[in-house]
Tab-separated table of C-alpha atoms in Angstrom:
chain	number	residue	atom	x	y	z
A	85	MET	CA	-7.063	0.538	25.421
A	86	LEU	CA	-9.768	2.206	25.423
A	87	LEU	CA	-7.838	5.384	25.247
A	88	SER	CA	-6.169	3.764	21.621
A	89	LYS	CA	-10.345	2.847	20.007
A	90	LEU	CA	-11.457	6.817	21.076
A	91	ILE	CA	-8.595	8.004	19.435
A	92	ASP	CA	-8.717	5.369	16.125
A	93	TYR	CA	-12.982	6.365	16.868
A	94	TYR	CA	-12.171	9.971	16.481
A	95	ALA	CA	-9.693	9.667	13.675
A	96	LEU	CA	-11.901	7.340	11.380
A	97	TYR	CA	-14.926	9.589	12.169
A	98	ASP	CA	-12.711	12.359	10.458
A	99	LEU	CA	-11.630	10.284	7.286
A	100	HIS	CA	-15.370	9.564	6.412
A	101	LYS	CA	-15.470	13.589	6.287
A	102	ASP	CA	-14.605	12.618	2.300
A	103	ARG	CA	-16.746	9.504	1.071
A	104	SER	CA	-18.239	8.795	-2.174
A	105	LYS	CA	-21.472	10.811	-2.740
A	106	GLU	CA	-22.601	7.944	-6.442
A	107	ASN	CA	-22.639	4.806	-6.136
A	108	GLN	CA	-18.918	3.370	-7.705
A	109	TYR	CA	-20.435	-0.382	-7.615
A	110	HIS	CA	-19.508	-2.126	-11.036
A	111	ILE	CA	-18.077	-5.833	-12.150
A	112	ASP	CA	-17.617	-7.527	-14.932
A	113	PHE	CA	-18.466	-11.193	-14.837
A	114	ASP	CA	-16.776	-12.111	-17.862
A	115	HIS	CA	-13.506	-10.303	-16.351
A	116	ALA	CA	-14.088	-11.355	-12.924
A	117	PRO	CA	-10.017	-11.961	-11.420
A	118	THR	CA	-10.818	-15.754	-10.267
A	119	ASN	CA	-8.846	-18.905	-10.649
A	120	ILE	CA	-6.158	-16.934	-12.479
A	121	ASP	CA	-2.659	-18.079	-12.030
A	122	ARG	CA	-1.118	-15.244	-10.007
A	123	ASP	CA	2.561	-15.261	-11.183
A	124	VAL	CA	0.966	-14.413	-14.682
A	125	PHE	CA	-1.400	-12.052	-13.666
A	126	PHE	CA	1.199	-10.074	-12.280
A	127	GLU	CA	3.774	-10.217	-14.492
A	128	VAL	CA	5.556	-7.181	-15.609
A	129	PRO	CA	5.413	-6.970	-19.302
A	130	SER	CA	8.150	-5.269	-20.194
A	131	SER	CA	11.480	-3.818	-18.351
A	132	LEU	CA	11.437	-0.189	-17.256
A	133	ALA	CA	13.491	1.328	-19.767
A	134	GLY	CA	14.311	4.639	-16.959
A	135	ILE	CA	12.857	7.152	-14.692
A	136	ASP	CA	12.092	11.075	-15.694
A	137	LEU	CA	14.446	13.001	-13.032
A	138	ASN	CA	13.667	16.501	-11.607
A	139	ILE	CA	15.652	16.756	-9.064
A	140	THR	CA	15.252	20.398	-7.460
A	141	SER	CA	17.433	21.056	-4.499
A	142	LYS	CA	20.098	20.367	-2.757
A	143	GLU	CA	19.790	19.811	1.534
A	144	ASN	CA	22.391	18.034	3.928
A	145	GLY	CA	24.391	16.230	1.191
A	146	TYR	CA	21.142	15.165	-0.428
A	147	SER	CA	19.667	15.346	-4.452
A	148	ILE	CA	15.987	16.161	-3.537
A	149	GLY	CA	13.506	15.830	-6.602
A	150	ASP	CA	10.818	13.628	-8.140
A	151	PHE	CA	10.572	10.980	-9.965
A	152	GLY	CA	7.745	9.182	-12.636
A	153	PHE	CA	7.518	7.261	-15.277
A	154	GLU	CA	4.812	6.030	-17.277
A	155	SER	CA	2.314	2.846	-15.530
A	156	LEU	CA	3.537	-0.409	-17.516
A	157	ARG	CA	-0.467	-1.622	-16.721
A	158	PRO	CA	-1.961	1.975	-17.739
A	159	SER	CA	-6.092	1.949	-16.374
A	160	GLY	CA	-7.183	4.529	-19.290
A	161	ASP	CA	-7.214	7.490	-16.434
A	162	HIS	CA	-5.086	9.896	-18.005
A	163	PRO	CA	-3.288	11.465	-14.365
A	164	ASN	CA	-3.636	7.967	-13.196
A	165	ASP	CA	-1.066	6.885	-15.832
A	166	TYR	CA	1.779	8.279	-14.824
A	167	VAL	CA	3.378	7.311	-11.849
A	168	ARG	CA	5.143	9.871	-9.578
A	169	GLY	CA	6.945	10.103	-6.286
A	170	GLU	CA	9.732	12.008	-4.255
A	171	SER	CA	12.807	11.235	-4.646
A	172	PHE	CA	15.834	11.833	-1.968
A	173	LEU	CA	19.034	10.749	-3.456
A	174	ASN	CA	22.360	10.744	-1.508
A	175	GLU	CA	25.272	12.302	-3.210
A	176	VAL	CA	27.238	9.874	-1.977
A	177	GLY	CA	26.507	6.659	-4.149
A	178	ASN	CA	26.964	2.955	-2.923
A	179	LYS	CA	23.983	3.514	-0.286
A	180	PRO	CA	20.759	0.822	0.426
A	181	ASN	CA	17.692	2.483	-2.150
A	182	VAL	CA	14.376	2.394	0.350
A	183	ILE	CA	10.937	2.718	-1.740
A	184	PHE	CA	8.162	3.657	0.796
A	185	VAL	CA	4.032	3.363	-0.193
A	186	HIS	CA	1.802	5.486	1.774
A	187	GLY	CA	-1.832	4.174	3.106
A	188	TRP	CA	-4.843	4.439	1.736
A	189	ARG	CA	-6.481	8.129	1.522
A	190	MET	CA	-3.453	9.656	1.990
A	191	LYS	CA	-3.192	13.332	1.372
A	192	GLY	CA	0.754	13.375	0.806
A	193	PHE	CA	3.851	11.669	1.978
A	194	ASP	CA	3.870	13.599	5.722
A	195	ARG	CA	2.385	10.938	7.965
A	196	VAL	CA	5.561	8.411	6.425
A	197	LYS	CA	8.183	11.077	6.672
A	198	LYS	CA	7.379	11.801	10.329
A	199	ILE	CA	8.347	8.148	10.986
A	200	PHE	CA	11.035	7.995	9.192
A	201	HIS	CA	12.547	10.418	7.008
A	202	ASP	CA	14.496	12.510	9.248
A	203	SER	CA	15.679	9.204	11.291
A	204	ILE	CA	17.054	7.711	7.550
A	205	MET	CA	18.959	10.884	6.435
A	206	ASN	CA	20.485	11.836	9.674
A	207	ASN	CA	21.239	8.554	10.851
A	208	LEU	CA	21.897	6.524	7.937
A	209	GLY	CA	22.304	8.144	4.759
A	210	TRP	CA	20.434	5.848	2.641
A	211	ASN	CA	18.166	6.634	-0.526
A	212	MET	CA	14.757	7.315	-0.490
A	213	TYR	CA	11.956	6.870	-2.880
A	214	TYR	CA	8.280	7.964	-1.943
A	215	TYR	CA	5.789	5.835	-4.230
A	216	THR	CA	2.384	7.617	-5.080
A	217	LEU	CA	-0.430	4.601	-5.120
A	218	PRO	CA	-2.488	4.068	-7.830
A	219	TYR	CA	-5.750	7.252	-7.825
A	220	HIS	CA	-3.965	8.725	-5.050
A	221	LEU	CA	-2.278	12.114	-4.746
A	222	GLU	CA	-1.157	13.576	-8.663
A	223	ARG	CA	-2.579	10.718	-9.741
A	224	GLN	CA	-5.880	11.199	-8.894
A	225	PRO	CA	-8.360	12.211	-11.991
A	226	GLU	CA	-10.369	14.788	-11.876
A	227	ALA	CA	-14.268	13.235	-10.860
A	228	SER	CA	-12.774	11.586	-7.762
A	229	LEU	CA	-13.395	13.500	-4.874
A	230	TYR	CA	-10.914	12.094	-2.217
A	231	SER	CA	-6.784	10.981	-3.335
A	232	GLY	CA	-7.584	6.912	-3.329
A	233	GLU	CA	-11.280	6.634	-3.880
A	234	PHE	CA	-11.063	5.102	-6.981
A	235	MET	CA	-8.254	2.854	-6.331
A	236	VAL	CA	-10.382	0.438	-3.281
A	237	SER	CA	-14.028	0.733	-3.478
A	238	ALA	CA	-17.397	-1.359	-4.383
A	239	ASN	CA	-15.704	-1.200	-8.261
A	240	ILE	CA	-14.990	-4.621	-7.996
A	241	ASN	CA	-12.813	-5.327	-11.371
A	242	ARG	CA	-11.298	-1.584	-10.625
A	243	THR	CA	-10.313	-2.790	-7.632
A	244	VAL	CA	-8.443	-5.877	-8.218
A	245	GLU	CA	-6.993	-3.643	-11.798
A	246	SER	CA	-5.599	-1.197	-9.478
A	247	THR	CA	-3.720	-3.067	-7.319
A	248	ARG	CA	-2.372	-5.100	-10.491
A	249	GLN	CA	-1.465	-1.812	-11.757
A	250	ALA	CA	0.024	-0.716	-8.099
A	251	ILE	CA	2.219	-4.262	-7.897
A	252	VAL	CA	3.575	-3.906	-11.806
A	253	ASP	CA	4.900	-1.073	-11.488
A	254	LEU	CA	6.271	-1.204	-8.537
A	255	ARG	CA	8.293	-4.370	-9.544
A	256	ALA	CA	9.375	-2.879	-12.520
A	257	LEU	CA	11.107	0.508	-10.010
A	258	ILE	CA	12.800	-2.613	-7.960
A	259	GLN	CA	14.679	-4.620	-11.142
A	260	TRP	CA	15.155	-1.224	-12.472
A	261	MET	CA	17.279	-0.339	-8.976
A	262	LYS	CA	18.634	-3.571	-8.996
A	263	ASN	CA	19.785	-2.682	-12.953
A	264	ASN	CA	21.032	0.445	-12.957
A	265	LYS	CA	21.787	1.668	-9.035
A	266	GLN	CA	24.156	0.258	-5.848
A	267	GLY	CA	23.230	-0.854	-2.790
A	268	PRO	CA	20.607	-3.466	-1.687
A	269	VAL	CA	16.733	-2.008	-2.451
A	270	ILE	CA	14.024	-1.975	1.286
A	271	ILE	CA	10.213	-2.004	0.979
A	272	ILE	CA	8.159	-0.079	4.042
A	273	GLY	CA	4.595	-0.334	3.477
A	274	VAL	CA	2.004	1.199	5.512
A	275	SER	CA	-1.762	0.094	6.112
A	276	LEU	CA	-2.302	-0.043	2.262
A	277	GLY	CA	1.070	0.276	1.063
A	278	GLY	CA	1.465	-2.517	3.661
A	279	PHE	CA	-0.980	-4.962	2.244
A	280	ILE	CA	0.578	-3.470	-1.581
A	281	SER	CA	4.415	-4.122	-0.196
A	282	ASN	CA	3.613	-7.910	1.179
A	283	LEU	CA	2.045	-8.763	-2.319
A	284	VAL	CA	4.886	-7.687	-3.760
A	285	ALA	CA	7.358	-9.808	-1.372
A	286	THR	CA	5.507	-13.309	-2.406
A	287	LEU	CA	5.800	-12.213	-6.446
A	288	GLU	CA	9.459	-10.361	-6.297
A	289	SER	CA	12.656	-11.679	-5.226
A	290	GLU	CA	14.686	-8.912	-6.235
A	291	ILE	CA	13.520	-6.978	-2.306
A	292	ASP	CA	16.846	-7.106	-0.137
A	293	ALA	CA	14.146	-6.463	3.080
A	294	LEU	CA	10.599	-5.490	3.575
A	295	VAL	CA	9.044	-3.387	6.775
A	296	SER	CA	5.184	-3.477	7.023
A	297	ILE	CA	3.531	-1.761	9.227
A	298	PHE	CA	-0.263	-1.867	10.017
A	299	TYR	CA	-0.619	-3.891	6.934
A	300	SER	CA	-4.159	-5.263	5.648
A	301	ASN	CA	-4.189	-9.094	4.313
A	302	ARG	CA	-8.158	-9.405	2.953
A	303	LEU	CA	-9.295	-6.298	1.400
A	304	SER	CA	-12.812	-8.362	1.785
A	305	TYR	CA	-12.485	-8.834	5.250
A	306	SER	CA	-11.261	-5.083	6.237
A	307	ILE	CA	-13.588	-3.509	3.862
A	308	TRP	CA	-17.073	-5.868	5.564
A	309	ASN	CA	-15.525	-5.488	8.680
A	310	THR	CA	-13.416	-2.544	10.148
A	311	ILE	CA	-15.042	1.092	9.800
A	312	PRO	CA	-13.290	2.329	6.575
A	313	GLY	CA	-15.060	0.244	4.615
A	314	LYS	CA	-18.232	0.379	5.735
A	315	TYR	CA	-19.746	3.123	2.682
A	316	ILE	CA	-17.799	0.663	0.606
A	317	ARG	CA	-19.922	-2.655	2.039
A	318	ARG	CA	-22.626	-0.271	2.447
A	319	ASP	CA	-22.117	0.388	-1.654
A	320	LEU	CA	-21.555	-3.238	-2.314
A	321	GLU	CA	-24.573	-4.653	-0.384
A	322	SER	CA	-27.293	-2.232	-1.681
A	323	HIS	CA	-26.245	-4.222	-4.955
A	324	GLY	CA	-26.663	-7.521	-3.711
A	325	VAL	CA	-23.159	-8.803	-3.254
A	326	ASN	CA	-22.314	-10.255	0.035
A	327	TYR	CA	-19.057	-10.933	2.074
A	328	ASN	CA	-18.413	-14.912	0.393
A	329	ASP	CA	-18.840	-12.878	-3.136
A	330	LEU	CA	-16.629	-10.513	-2.133
A	331	VAL	CA	-14.159	-12.691	-0.925
A	332	LYS	CA	-14.327	-15.052	-4.121
A	333	TYR	CA	-13.192	-11.726	-6.259
A	334	TRP	CA	-11.032	-10.533	-4.644
A	335	GLU	CA	-8.880	-13.486	-3.514
A	336	LEU	CA	-6.072	-13.411	-6.116
A	337	VAL	CA	-4.947	-10.249	-4.293
A	338	GLU	CA	-4.702	-11.646	-0.256
A	339	PRO	CA	-0.812	-12.069	0.202
A	340	ASN	CA	-1.271	-14.670	2.396
A	341	GLN	CA	-2.314	-16.960	-0.931
A	342	ALA	CA	1.819	-17.063	-1.551
A	343	LEU	CA	4.723	-17.602	0.047
A	344	PRO	CA	7.493	-14.291	0.547
A	345	LYS	CA	10.105	-14.563	-2.235
A	346	ILE	CA	12.512	-13.248	0.117
A	347	ASN	CA	14.589	-14.672	3.085
A	348	LYS	CA	12.231	-14.884	6.198
A	349	GLU	CA	15.079	-13.408	8.164
A	350	ASN	CA	14.827	-10.104	6.241
A	351	ILE	CA	10.720	-9.492	6.542
A	352	LEU	CA	9.277	-7.643	9.893
A	353	LEU	CA	5.935	-7.308	10.397
A	354	ILE	CA	4.299	-4.076	12.945
A	355	SER	CA	1.295	-4.201	13.827
A	356	ALA	CA	-1.175	-2.695	16.790
A	357	LYS	CA	-3.460	-4.806	19.082
A	358	HIS	CA	-6.156	-2.484	19.217
A	359	ASP	CA	-6.143	-1.251	15.726
A	360	GLN	CA	-9.409	-0.358	14.537
A	361	TYR	CA	-8.468	0.563	11.104
A	362	VAL	CA	-6.561	-3.363	10.628
A	363	HIS	CA	-8.055	-6.124	12.734
A	364	ILE	CA	-5.388	-7.573	14.649
A	365	GLN	CA	-7.395	-10.901	13.872
A	366	ASP	CA	-6.596	-10.440	9.874
A	367	ALA	CA	-2.538	-9.474	10.491
A	368	ASP	CA	-2.210	-12.690	12.146
A	369	LEU	CA	-3.451	-14.668	9.312
A	370	LEU	CA	-0.702	-13.159	7.130
A	371	TRP	CA	2.091	-13.693	10.212
A	372	GLU	CA	0.796	-17.371	10.325
A	373	SER	CA	0.331	-18.082	6.755
A	374	TRP	CA	4.379	-16.744	5.991
A	375	GLY	CA	5.534	-18.826	8.849
A	376	LYS	CA	5.770	-16.500	11.652
A	377	PRO	CA	8.462	-13.778	10.673
A	378	THR	CA	9.983	-11.504	13.654
A	379	ARG	CA	6.820	-9.504	14.409
A	380	TYR	CA	6.209	-6.204	16.655
A	381	VAL	CA	2.694	-6.291	18.241
A	382	TYR	CA	2.135	-2.813	19.816
A	383	ASN	CA	-0.493	-1.670	22.977
A	384	CYS	CA	-1.799	0.346	20.368
A	385	GLY	CA	-4.132	1.622	17.960
A	386	PHE	CA	-3.381	2.785	14.268
A	387	THR	CA	-3.234	6.135	14.892
A	388	VAL	CA	-0.255	5.911	17.491
A	389	VAL	CA	3.093	5.940	15.131
A	390	ASN	CA	5.128	8.118	17.095
A	391	GLU	CA	7.399	5.473	18.822
A	392	PHE	CA	7.844	3.997	15.716
A	393	ASN	CA	11.046	6.077	15.621
A	394	SER	CA	12.704	4.186	17.420
A	395	PHE	CA	13.396	1.462	14.822
A	396	PHE	CA	16.158	4.437	13.291
């Protein structure tokens, strides 16, 4: 237990080498997201006509490249409003389609690939899509100092709208796959990606299976009570926002507020008992709210991930 915590604390120290140099705080009280119908708020406004697919190489029976499409919930930040990702498509048709959703502040897909990629490509032959979250990687605006700075921050409205954008565009991609591809659609999310994937599962019935790893449930809890959120909390408190305020403003984006629209038997939740990024108490709340679907709780911290290779 002590070693797991020490590893997480070291990683968290390194995490905060990049942090916002200016206050991000902003709230528009006229548009604070309270008492809003979730299904309406996260509704997909139109069908995704298609995706731009650029194949750059071929390897082991796979066509490899990247995909993209215009966001259906544009933010006004130009780089952020074109959804991007990597694709690995089996040249043999009728394969399951896996969408990976990465974590907060990730600078690439390497960590997610380390867990799953080779095993899926070599043993299962599934199609793989790596979905880039708003304000991350190539979607990061020039003014942003690090990947993901503008997705989760003390800007209360923008955090909700970024979550909304991630959900709507991911739902549109799922629906497009169902209409244009063969095989089931599986969502695998890690950390913030797990949070987004869980929220999608409460809204989208076209998902065939969900795997959520080291997921947070309440952004308000994570910002207020865990080390990754300490500077955002400091920004909020310096502007008079307390924990109860933040819970109210961000309650709309809590996955535990609704049951998933997919079969509970097709859900796998994974947590770490000594996680210093996502507290087990927060993960427990979702698990219990969803009627206790299958869950693995590892006796480790967030940073220890190599053993997940055994799943595939």
